[in-house]
Amino acid sequence: EPEVTQTPSHQVTQMGQEVILRCVPISNHLYFYWYRQILGQKVEFLVSFYNNEISEKSEIFDDQFSVERPDGSNFTLKIRSTKLEDSAMYFCASSEVGTRGETQYFGPGTRLLVL
Amino acid sequence: GIQVEQSPPDLILQEGANSTLRCNFSDSVNNLQWFHQNPWGQLINLFYIPSGTKQNGRLSATTVATERYSLLYISSSQTTDSGVYFCAVNTGRRALTFGSGTRLQVQP
């Protein structure tokens, strides 16, 4: 069964550094998402992406965040200048056509620790 | 935005017991998914169930959309069922709104 993959599985960085989290969505999917989960809290939506542009974003997704589809398979989340509060599990997801009523498939997550 | 409430927040079971987890939501939904977050933090898709009933092995789920709730049934629980179970929904937006989860511990 096709899966969403994410790399790295874990990343430790110093406050102020830039990080790039990578995702490979399911190959025939057209809509991509990033969510995050701060330790012990609920999963929160960050951004959705379709046709090379942001479709929706939450109030969390401020100017320090950006997303990109640099090639035909990867989908990335960049955090420009990390803060301690960016420490979280980051999940990538994808869905087939992006209708509101369809399954979103989640990757295994990248655990980011900012020191 | 839509509100999602899950109950109970915590549940401890003996292996072999059955359980029911509940998800209440405040508006009509286009998408409702149940997830299991395992001890490694991975979100495992259990069901896509905006309405109706589905079964997959020892797990089943029912969503009564008109009454705005969904139930996840776990039968003959095993220690590997331990983890956090999340319900997530969307309405007019594609973004999923997650509940706070039910933390399940199955003891041998």
PDB file of C-alpha atoms in Angstrom:
ATOM      1  CA  GLU A   1       0.000   0.000   0.000  1.00  0.00           C
ATOM      2  CA  PRO A   2       1.414   3.425  -0.910  1.00  0.00           C
ATOM      3  CA  GLU A   3       2.603   5.488   2.030  1.00  0.00           C
ATOM      4  CA  VAL A   4       3.615   9.029   2.827  1.00  0.00           C
ATOM      5  CA  THR A   5       7.265   9.127   3.855  1.00  0.00           C
ATOM      6  CA  GLN A   6       9.113  11.784   5.842  1.00  0.00           C
ATOM      7  CA  THR A   7      12.748  12.554   6.500  1.00  0.00           C
ATOM      8  CA  PRO A   8      14.476  12.902   8.832  1.00  0.00           C
ATOM      9  CA  SER A   9      12.662  10.977  11.542  1.00  0.00           C
ATOM     10  CA  HIS A  10      14.376  13.076  14.213  1.00  0.00           C
ATOM     11  CA  GLN A  11      16.170  16.408  14.058  1.00  0.00           C
ATOM     12  CA  VAL A  12      17.910  18.410  16.738  1.00  0.00           C
ATOM     13  CA  THR A  13      18.809  22.014  16.009  1.00  0.00           C
ATOM     14  CA  GLN A  14      19.949  25.140  17.769  1.00  0.00           C
ATOM     15  CA  MET A  15      17.583  28.064  18.271  1.00  0.00           C
ATOM     16  CA  GLY A  16      17.821  30.482  15.366  1.00  0.00           C
ATOM     17  CA  GLN A  17      18.880  27.868  12.832  1.00  0.00           C
ATOM     18  CA  GLU A  18      16.942  27.035   9.692  1.00  0.00           C
ATOM     19  CA  VAL A  19      15.487  23.566   9.269  1.00  0.00           C
ATOM     20  CA  ILE A  20      13.912  21.852   6.292  1.00  0.00           C
ATOM     21  CA  LEU A  21      11.584  18.945   6.816  1.00  0.00           C
ATOM     22  CA  ARG A  22      10.978  16.700   3.848  1.00  0.00           C
ATOM     23  CA  CYS A  23       8.008  14.645   2.749  1.00  0.00           C
ATOM     24  CA  VAL A  24       7.232  12.414  -0.186  1.00  0.00           C
ATOM     25  CA  PRO A  25       3.444  12.296  -0.624  1.00  0.00           C
ATOM     26  CA  ILE A  26       1.621   9.385  -2.209  1.00  0.00           C
ATOM     27  CA  SER A  27       2.429   9.580  -5.890  1.00  0.00           C
ATOM     28  CA  ASN A  28      -0.977  10.243  -7.442  1.00  0.00           C
ATOM     29  CA  HIS A  29      -2.123  12.629  -4.708  1.00  0.00           C
ATOM     30  CA  LEU A  30      -2.607  16.286  -5.503  1.00  0.00           C
ATOM     31  CA  TYR A  31      -3.187  17.933  -2.091  1.00  0.00           C
ATOM     32  CA  PHE A  32      -0.523  18.129   0.571  1.00  0.00           C
ATOM     33  CA  TYR A  33      -0.648  19.208   4.184  1.00  0.00           C
ATOM     34  CA  TRP A  34       1.558  19.909   7.169  1.00  0.00           C
ATOM     35  CA  TYR A  35       0.355  19.451  10.741  1.00  0.00           C
ATOM     36  CA  ARG A  36       2.244  19.661  14.005  1.00  0.00           C
ATOM     37  CA  GLN A  37       1.843  18.226  17.477  1.00  0.00           C
ATOM     38  CA  ILE A  38       3.527  19.771  20.474  1.00  0.00           C
ATOM     39  CA  LEU A  39       4.347  17.093  23.033  1.00  0.00           C
ATOM     40  CA  GLY A  40       1.253  16.042  24.954  1.00  0.00           C
ATOM     41  CA  GLN A  41      -1.098  18.225  22.936  1.00  0.00           C
ATOM     42  CA  LYS A  42      -3.501  17.727  20.061  1.00  0.00           C
ATOM     43  CA  VAL A  43      -2.503  17.722  16.415  1.00  0.00           C
ATOM     44  CA  GLU A  44      -2.827  21.155  14.786  1.00  0.00           C
ATOM     45  CA  PHE A  45      -3.158  22.104  11.125  1.00  0.00           C
ATOM     46  CA  LEU A  46      -0.444  24.324   9.640  1.00  0.00           C
ATOM     47  CA  VAL A  47      -0.924  24.561   5.882  1.00  0.00           C
ATOM     48  CA  SER A  48      -2.324  22.904   2.785  1.00  0.00           C
ATOM     49  CA  PHE A  49      -0.829  23.087  -0.698  1.00  0.00           C
ATOM     50  CA  TYR A  50      -2.240  22.484  -4.152  1.00  0.00           C
ATOM     51  CA  ASN A  51      -1.067  23.214  -7.651  1.00  0.00           C
ATOM     52  CA  ASN A  52       2.133  24.844  -6.386  1.00  0.00           C
ATOM     53  CA  GLU A  53       0.495  27.294  -4.064  1.00  0.00           C
ATOM     54  CA  ILE A  54      -0.816  27.509  -0.541  1.00  0.00           C
ATOM     55  CA  SER A  55      -4.504  26.660  -0.373  1.00  0.00           C
ATOM     56  CA  GLU A  56      -5.193  27.204   3.341  1.00  0.00           C
ATOM     57  CA  LYS A  57      -3.087  28.140   6.321  1.00  0.00           C
ATOM     58  CA  SER A  58      -3.616  28.515  10.025  1.00  0.00           C
ATOM     59  CA  GLU A  59      -2.619  31.370  12.294  1.00  0.00           C
ATOM     60  CA  ILE A  60       0.347  29.261  13.400  1.00  0.00           C
ATOM     61  CA  PHE A  61       1.802  29.380   9.874  1.00  0.00           C
ATOM     62  CA  ASP A  62       3.469  32.777  10.086  1.00  0.00           C
ATOM     63  CA  ASP A  63       6.303  34.326   8.077  1.00  0.00           C
ATOM     64  CA  GLN A  64       8.938  32.056   9.560  1.00  0.00           C
ATOM     65  CA  PHE A  65       7.333  29.071   7.828  1.00  0.00           C
ATOM     66  CA  SER A  66       7.327  28.298   4.130  1.00  0.00           C
ATOM     67  CA  VAL A  67       6.420  25.321   1.956  1.00  0.00           C
ATOM     68  CA  GLU A  68       7.671  24.231  -1.402  1.00  0.00           C
ATOM     69  CA  ARG A  69       7.364  21.439  -3.908  1.00  0.00           C
ATOM     70  CA  PRO A  70      10.863  21.579  -5.362  1.00  0.00           C
ATOM     71  CA  ASP A  71      10.370  18.677  -7.740  1.00  0.00           C
ATOM     72  CA  GLY A  72       7.756  16.141  -8.780  1.00  0.00           C
ATOM     73  CA  SER A  73       7.950  14.076  -5.628  1.00  0.00           C
ATOM     74  CA  ASN A  74       9.108  16.085  -2.604  1.00  0.00           C
ATOM     75  CA  PHE A  75       7.155  18.502  -0.442  1.00  0.00           C
ATOM     76  CA  THR A  76       9.077  20.527   2.112  1.00  0.00           C
ATOM     77  CA  LEU A  77       8.419  22.642   5.183  1.00  0.00           C
ATOM     78  CA  LYS A  78      11.053  25.230   6.033  1.00  0.00           C
ATOM     79  CA  ILE A  79      11.334  26.968   9.359  1.00  0.00           C
ATOM     80  CA  ARG A  80      13.618  29.956   8.851  1.00  0.00           C
ATOM     81  CA  SER A  81      14.745  30.787  12.371  1.00  0.00           C
ATOM     82  CA  THR A  82      13.709  28.137  14.826  1.00  0.00           C
ATOM     83  CA  LYS A  83      12.412  28.958  18.289  1.00  0.00           C
ATOM     84  CA  LEU A  84      12.198  26.771  21.347  1.00  0.00           C
ATOM     85  CA  GLU A  85       8.430  26.572  20.920  1.00  0.00           C
ATOM     86  CA  ASP A  86       8.844  25.046  17.447  1.00  0.00           C
ATOM     87  CA  SER A  87       9.844  21.801  19.140  1.00  0.00           C
ATOM     88  CA  ALA A  88       7.127  19.371  18.062  1.00  0.00           C
ATOM     89  CA  MET A  89       6.284  16.400  15.904  1.00  0.00           C
ATOM     90  CA  TYR A  90       5.615  17.538  12.344  1.00  0.00           C
ATOM     91  CA  PHE A  91       3.343  15.426  10.183  1.00  0.00           C
ATOM     92  CA  CYS A  92       2.976  15.582   6.432  1.00  0.00           C
ATOM     93  CA  ALA A  93      -0.242  14.313   4.842  1.00  0.00           C
ATOM     94  CA  SER A  94      -1.634  13.966   1.365  1.00  0.00           C
ATOM     95  CA  SER A  95      -5.017  13.379  -0.222  1.00  0.00           C
ATOM     96  CA  GLU A  96      -6.034  12.327  -3.671  1.00  0.00           C
ATOM     97  CA  VAL A  97      -7.926  15.267  -5.102  1.00  0.00           C
ATOM     98  CA  GLY A  98      -8.421  17.569  -2.140  1.00  0.00           C
ATOM     99  CA  THR A  99     -12.151  17.394  -1.730  1.00  0.00           C
ATOM    100  CA  ARG A 100     -13.212  18.076   1.813  1.00  0.00           C
ATOM    101  CA  GLY A 101     -14.723  14.623   2.145  1.00  0.00           C
ATOM    102  CA  GLU A 102     -11.787  12.320   1.500  1.00  0.00           C
ATOM    103  CA  THR A 103      -9.142  10.530   3.510  1.00  0.00           C
ATOM    104  CA  GLN A 104      -5.940  12.330   4.398  1.00  0.00           C
ATOM    105  CA  TYR A 105      -2.999   9.953   4.688  1.00  0.00           C
ATOM    106  CA  PHE A 106      -0.380  10.852   7.264  1.00  0.00           C
ATOM    107  CA  GLY A 107       3.330  10.212   7.254  1.00  0.00           C
ATOM    108  CA  PRO A 108       5.240   8.884  10.280  1.00  0.00           C
ATOM    109  CA  GLY A 109       6.326  12.350  11.377  1.00  0.00           C
ATOM    110  CA  THR A 110       9.562  14.227  12.039  1.00  0.00           C
ATOM    111  CA  ARG A 111      10.340  14.909  15.670  1.00  0.00           C
ATOM    112  CA  LEU A 112      12.014  18.322  15.890  1.00  0.00           C
ATOM    113  CA  LEU A 113      13.841  19.418  19.008  1.00  0.00           C
ATOM    114  CA  VAL A 114      15.057  23.011  19.229  1.00  0.00           C
ATOM    115  CA  LEU A 115      17.696  23.667  21.882  1.00  0.00           C
TER     116      LEU A 115
ATOM    117  CA  GLY B   1     -14.462  26.877  14.131  1.00  0.00           C
ATOM    118  CA  ILE B   2     -15.737  23.392  14.724  1.00  0.00           C
ATOM    119  CA  GLN B   3     -15.301  21.924  18.189  1.00  0.00           C
ATOM    120  CA  VAL B   4     -14.292  18.288  18.685  1.00  0.00           C
ATOM    121  CA  GLU B   5     -14.594  16.642  22.086  1.00  0.00           C
ATOM    122  CA  GLN B   6     -13.424  13.150  22.897  1.00  0.00           C
ATOM    123  CA  SER B   7     -14.271  11.019  25.890  1.00  0.00           C
ATOM    124  CA  PRO B   8     -13.064   9.558  28.067  1.00  0.00           C
ATOM    125  CA  PRO B   9      -9.704  11.334  28.216  1.00  0.00           C
ATOM    126  CA  ASP B  10      -8.045   8.306  29.789  1.00  0.00           C
ATOM    127  CA  LEU B  11      -8.971   4.635  29.831  1.00  0.00           C
ATOM    128  CA  ILE B  12      -7.273   1.663  31.453  1.00  0.00           C
ATOM    129  CA  LEU B  13      -8.353  -1.827  30.429  1.00  0.00           C
ATOM    130  CA  GLN B  14      -7.348  -5.371  31.105  1.00  0.00           C
ATOM    131  CA  GLU B  15      -6.343  -7.377  28.080  1.00  0.00           C
ATOM    132  CA  GLY B  16      -9.396  -8.967  26.510  1.00  0.00           C
ATOM    133  CA  ALA B  17     -11.844  -6.270  27.570  1.00  0.00           C
ATOM    134  CA  ASN B  18     -14.013  -4.245  25.196  1.00  0.00           C
ATOM    135  CA  SER B  19     -14.224  -0.458  25.069  1.00  0.00           C
ATOM    136  CA  THR B  20     -16.085   2.386  23.405  1.00  0.00           C
ATOM    137  CA  LEU B  21     -14.514   5.738  22.652  1.00  0.00           C
ATOM    138  CA  ARG B  22     -16.666   8.713  21.773  1.00  0.00           C
ATOM    139  CA  CYS B  23     -16.168  11.778  19.579  1.00  0.00           C
ATOM    140  CA  ASN B  24     -18.665  14.657  19.625  1.00  0.00           C
ATOM    141  CA  PHE B  25     -18.474  17.457  17.072  1.00  0.00           C
ATOM    142  CA  SER B  26     -20.265  20.764  16.924  1.00  0.00           C
ATOM    143  CA  ASP B  27     -21.172  21.039  13.225  1.00  0.00           C
ATOM    144  CA  SER B  28     -21.955  18.880  10.202  1.00  0.00           C
ATOM    145  CA  VAL B  29     -18.808  17.346   8.732  1.00  0.00           C
ATOM    146  CA  ASN B  30     -17.452  16.347   5.341  1.00  0.00           C
ATOM    147  CA  ASN B  31     -14.683  14.172   6.735  1.00  0.00           C
ATOM    148  CA  LEU B  32     -14.270  12.236   9.948  1.00  0.00           C
ATOM    149  CA  GLN B  33     -11.221  10.097  10.563  1.00  0.00           C
ATOM    150  CA  TRP B  34     -10.124   7.995  13.521  1.00  0.00           C
ATOM    151  CA  PHE B  35      -6.401   7.620  14.192  1.00  0.00           C
ATOM    152  CA  HIS B  36      -4.299   5.573  16.567  1.00  0.00           C
ATOM    153  CA  GLN B  37      -1.092   7.250  17.719  1.00  0.00           C
ATOM    154  CA  ASN B  38       1.330   4.541  18.717  1.00  0.00           C
ATOM    155  CA  PRO B  39       4.051   4.895  21.371  1.00  0.00           C
ATOM    156  CA  TRP B  40       6.522   6.025  18.675  1.00  0.00           C
ATOM    157  CA  GLY B  41       4.258   8.951  17.803  1.00  0.00           C
ATOM    158  CA  GLN B  42       3.070   7.682  14.431  1.00  0.00           C
ATOM    159  CA  LEU B  43      -0.524   8.426  13.416  1.00  0.00           C
ATOM    160  CA  ILE B  44      -2.130   5.294  12.050  1.00  0.00           C
ATOM    161  CA  ASN B  45      -5.264   5.724   9.972  1.00  0.00           C
ATOM    162  CA  LEU B  46      -8.058   3.557  11.361  1.00  0.00           C
ATOM    163  CA  PHE B  47     -11.215   4.703   9.632  1.00  0.00           C
ATOM    164  CA  TYR B  48     -12.548   7.322   7.268  1.00  0.00           C
ATOM    165  CA  ILE B  49     -16.154   7.465   8.420  1.00  0.00           C
ATOM    166  CA  PRO B  50     -18.159  10.691   7.966  1.00  0.00           C
ATOM    167  CA  SER B  51     -21.305   8.585   8.313  1.00  0.00           C
ATOM    168  CA  GLY B  52     -22.375   4.978   8.723  1.00  0.00           C
ATOM    169  CA  THR B  53     -20.610   1.967  10.178  1.00  0.00           C
ATOM    170  CA  LYS B  54     -17.360   0.228   9.270  1.00  0.00           C
ATOM    171  CA  GLN B  55     -15.481  -2.710  10.703  1.00  0.00           C
ATOM    172  CA  ASN B  56     -11.866  -3.760  10.455  1.00  0.00           C
ATOM    173  CA  GLY B  57     -10.981  -6.813  12.496  1.00  0.00           C
ATOM    174  CA  ARG B  58     -11.450  -6.087  16.192  1.00  0.00           C
ATOM    175  CA  LEU B  59     -12.155  -2.431  15.530  1.00  0.00           C
ATOM    176  CA  SER B  60     -15.372  -0.894  14.334  1.00  0.00           C
ATOM    177  CA  ALA B  61     -16.695   2.630  14.084  1.00  0.00           C
ATOM    178  CA  THR B  62     -20.083   4.252  13.775  1.00  0.00           C
ATOM    179  CA  THR B  63     -20.835   7.860  12.932  1.00  0.00           C
ATOM    180  CA  VAL B  64     -24.304   9.299  13.416  1.00  0.00           C
ATOM    181  CA  ALA B  65     -23.889  12.489  11.432  1.00  0.00           C
ATOM    182  CA  THR B  66     -27.340  13.869  12.240  1.00  0.00           C
ATOM    183  CA  GLU B  67     -26.567  13.677  15.962  1.00  0.00           C
ATOM    184  CA  ARG B  68     -22.946  14.790  15.531  1.00  0.00           C
ATOM    185  CA  TYR B  69     -21.063  11.973  17.166  1.00  0.00           C
ATOM    186  CA  SER B  70     -18.891   9.034  16.306  1.00  0.00           C
ATOM    187  CA  LEU B  71     -18.005   5.936  18.305  1.00  0.00           C
ATOM    188  CA  LEU B  72     -14.950   3.721  18.044  1.00  0.00           C
ATOM    189  CA  TYR B  73     -15.335   0.195  19.393  1.00  0.00           C
ATOM    190  CA  ILE B  74     -12.365  -1.925  20.369  1.00  0.00           C
ATOM    191  CA  SER B  75     -13.139  -5.538  21.136  1.00  0.00           C
ATOM    192  CA  SER B  76     -10.897  -8.097  22.837  1.00  0.00           C
ATOM    193  CA  SER B  77      -8.273  -5.449  23.499  1.00  0.00           C
ATOM    194  CA  GLN B  78      -4.575  -6.292  23.292  1.00  0.00           C
ATOM    195  CA  THR B  79      -1.547  -4.546  24.774  1.00  0.00           C
ATOM    196  CA  THR B  80      -0.651  -3.375  21.262  1.00  0.00           C
ATOM    197  CA  ASP B  81      -3.867  -1.339  21.227  1.00  0.00           C
ATOM    198  CA  SER B  82      -2.320   1.003  23.794  1.00  0.00           C
ATOM    199  CA  GLY B  83      -1.730   4.573  22.705  1.00  0.00           C
ATOM    200  CA  VAL B  84      -3.789   7.657  22.004  1.00  0.00           C
ATOM    201  CA  TYR B  85      -6.882   7.566  19.789  1.00  0.00           C
ATOM    202  CA  PHE B  86      -7.753  10.748  17.935  1.00  0.00           C
ATOM    203  CA  CYS B  87     -10.864  11.771  16.103  1.00  0.00           C
ATOM    204  CA  ALA B  88     -10.438  14.451  13.417  1.00  0.00           C
ATOM    205  CA  VAL B  89     -13.031  16.245  11.312  1.00  0.00           C
ATOM    206  CA  ASN B  90     -13.388  18.928   8.694  1.00  0.00           C
ATOM    207  CA  THR B  91     -16.318  20.979   7.488  1.00  0.00           C
ATOM    208  CA  GLY B  92     -16.036  23.843   5.054  1.00  0.00           C
ATOM    209  CA  ARG B  93     -12.241  23.704   5.001  1.00  0.00           C
ATOM    210  CA  ARG B  94      -9.912  20.844   4.112  1.00  0.00           C
ATOM    211  CA  ALA B  95      -7.892  21.281   7.282  1.00  0.00           C
ATOM    212  CA  LEU B  96      -8.649  18.581   9.824  1.00  0.00           C
ATOM    213  CA  THR B  97      -9.523  19.653  13.358  1.00  0.00           C
ATOM    214  CA  PHE B  98      -8.383  17.099  15.900  1.00  0.00           C
ATOM    215  CA  GLY B  99      -9.856  16.277  19.254  1.00  0.00           C
ATOM    216  CA  SER B 100      -7.708  16.036  22.364  1.00  0.00           C
ATOM    217  CA  GLY B 101      -7.641  12.261  22.179  1.00  0.00           C
ATOM    218  CA  THR B 102      -8.352   9.304  24.428  1.00  0.00           C
ATOM    219  CA  ARG B 103      -5.278   7.768  26.023  1.00  0.00           C
ATOM    220  CA  LEU B 104      -5.780   4.008  26.230  1.00  0.00           C
ATOM    221  CA  GLN B 105      -3.637   1.710  28.320  1.00  0.00           C
ATOM    222  CA  VAL B 106      -4.229  -2.028  27.983  1.00  0.00           C
ATOM    223  CA  GLN B 107      -2.685  -4.013  30.800  1.00  0.00           C
ATOM    224  CA  PRO B 108      -1.678  -7.678  30.453  1.00  0.00           C
TER     225      PRO B 108
END
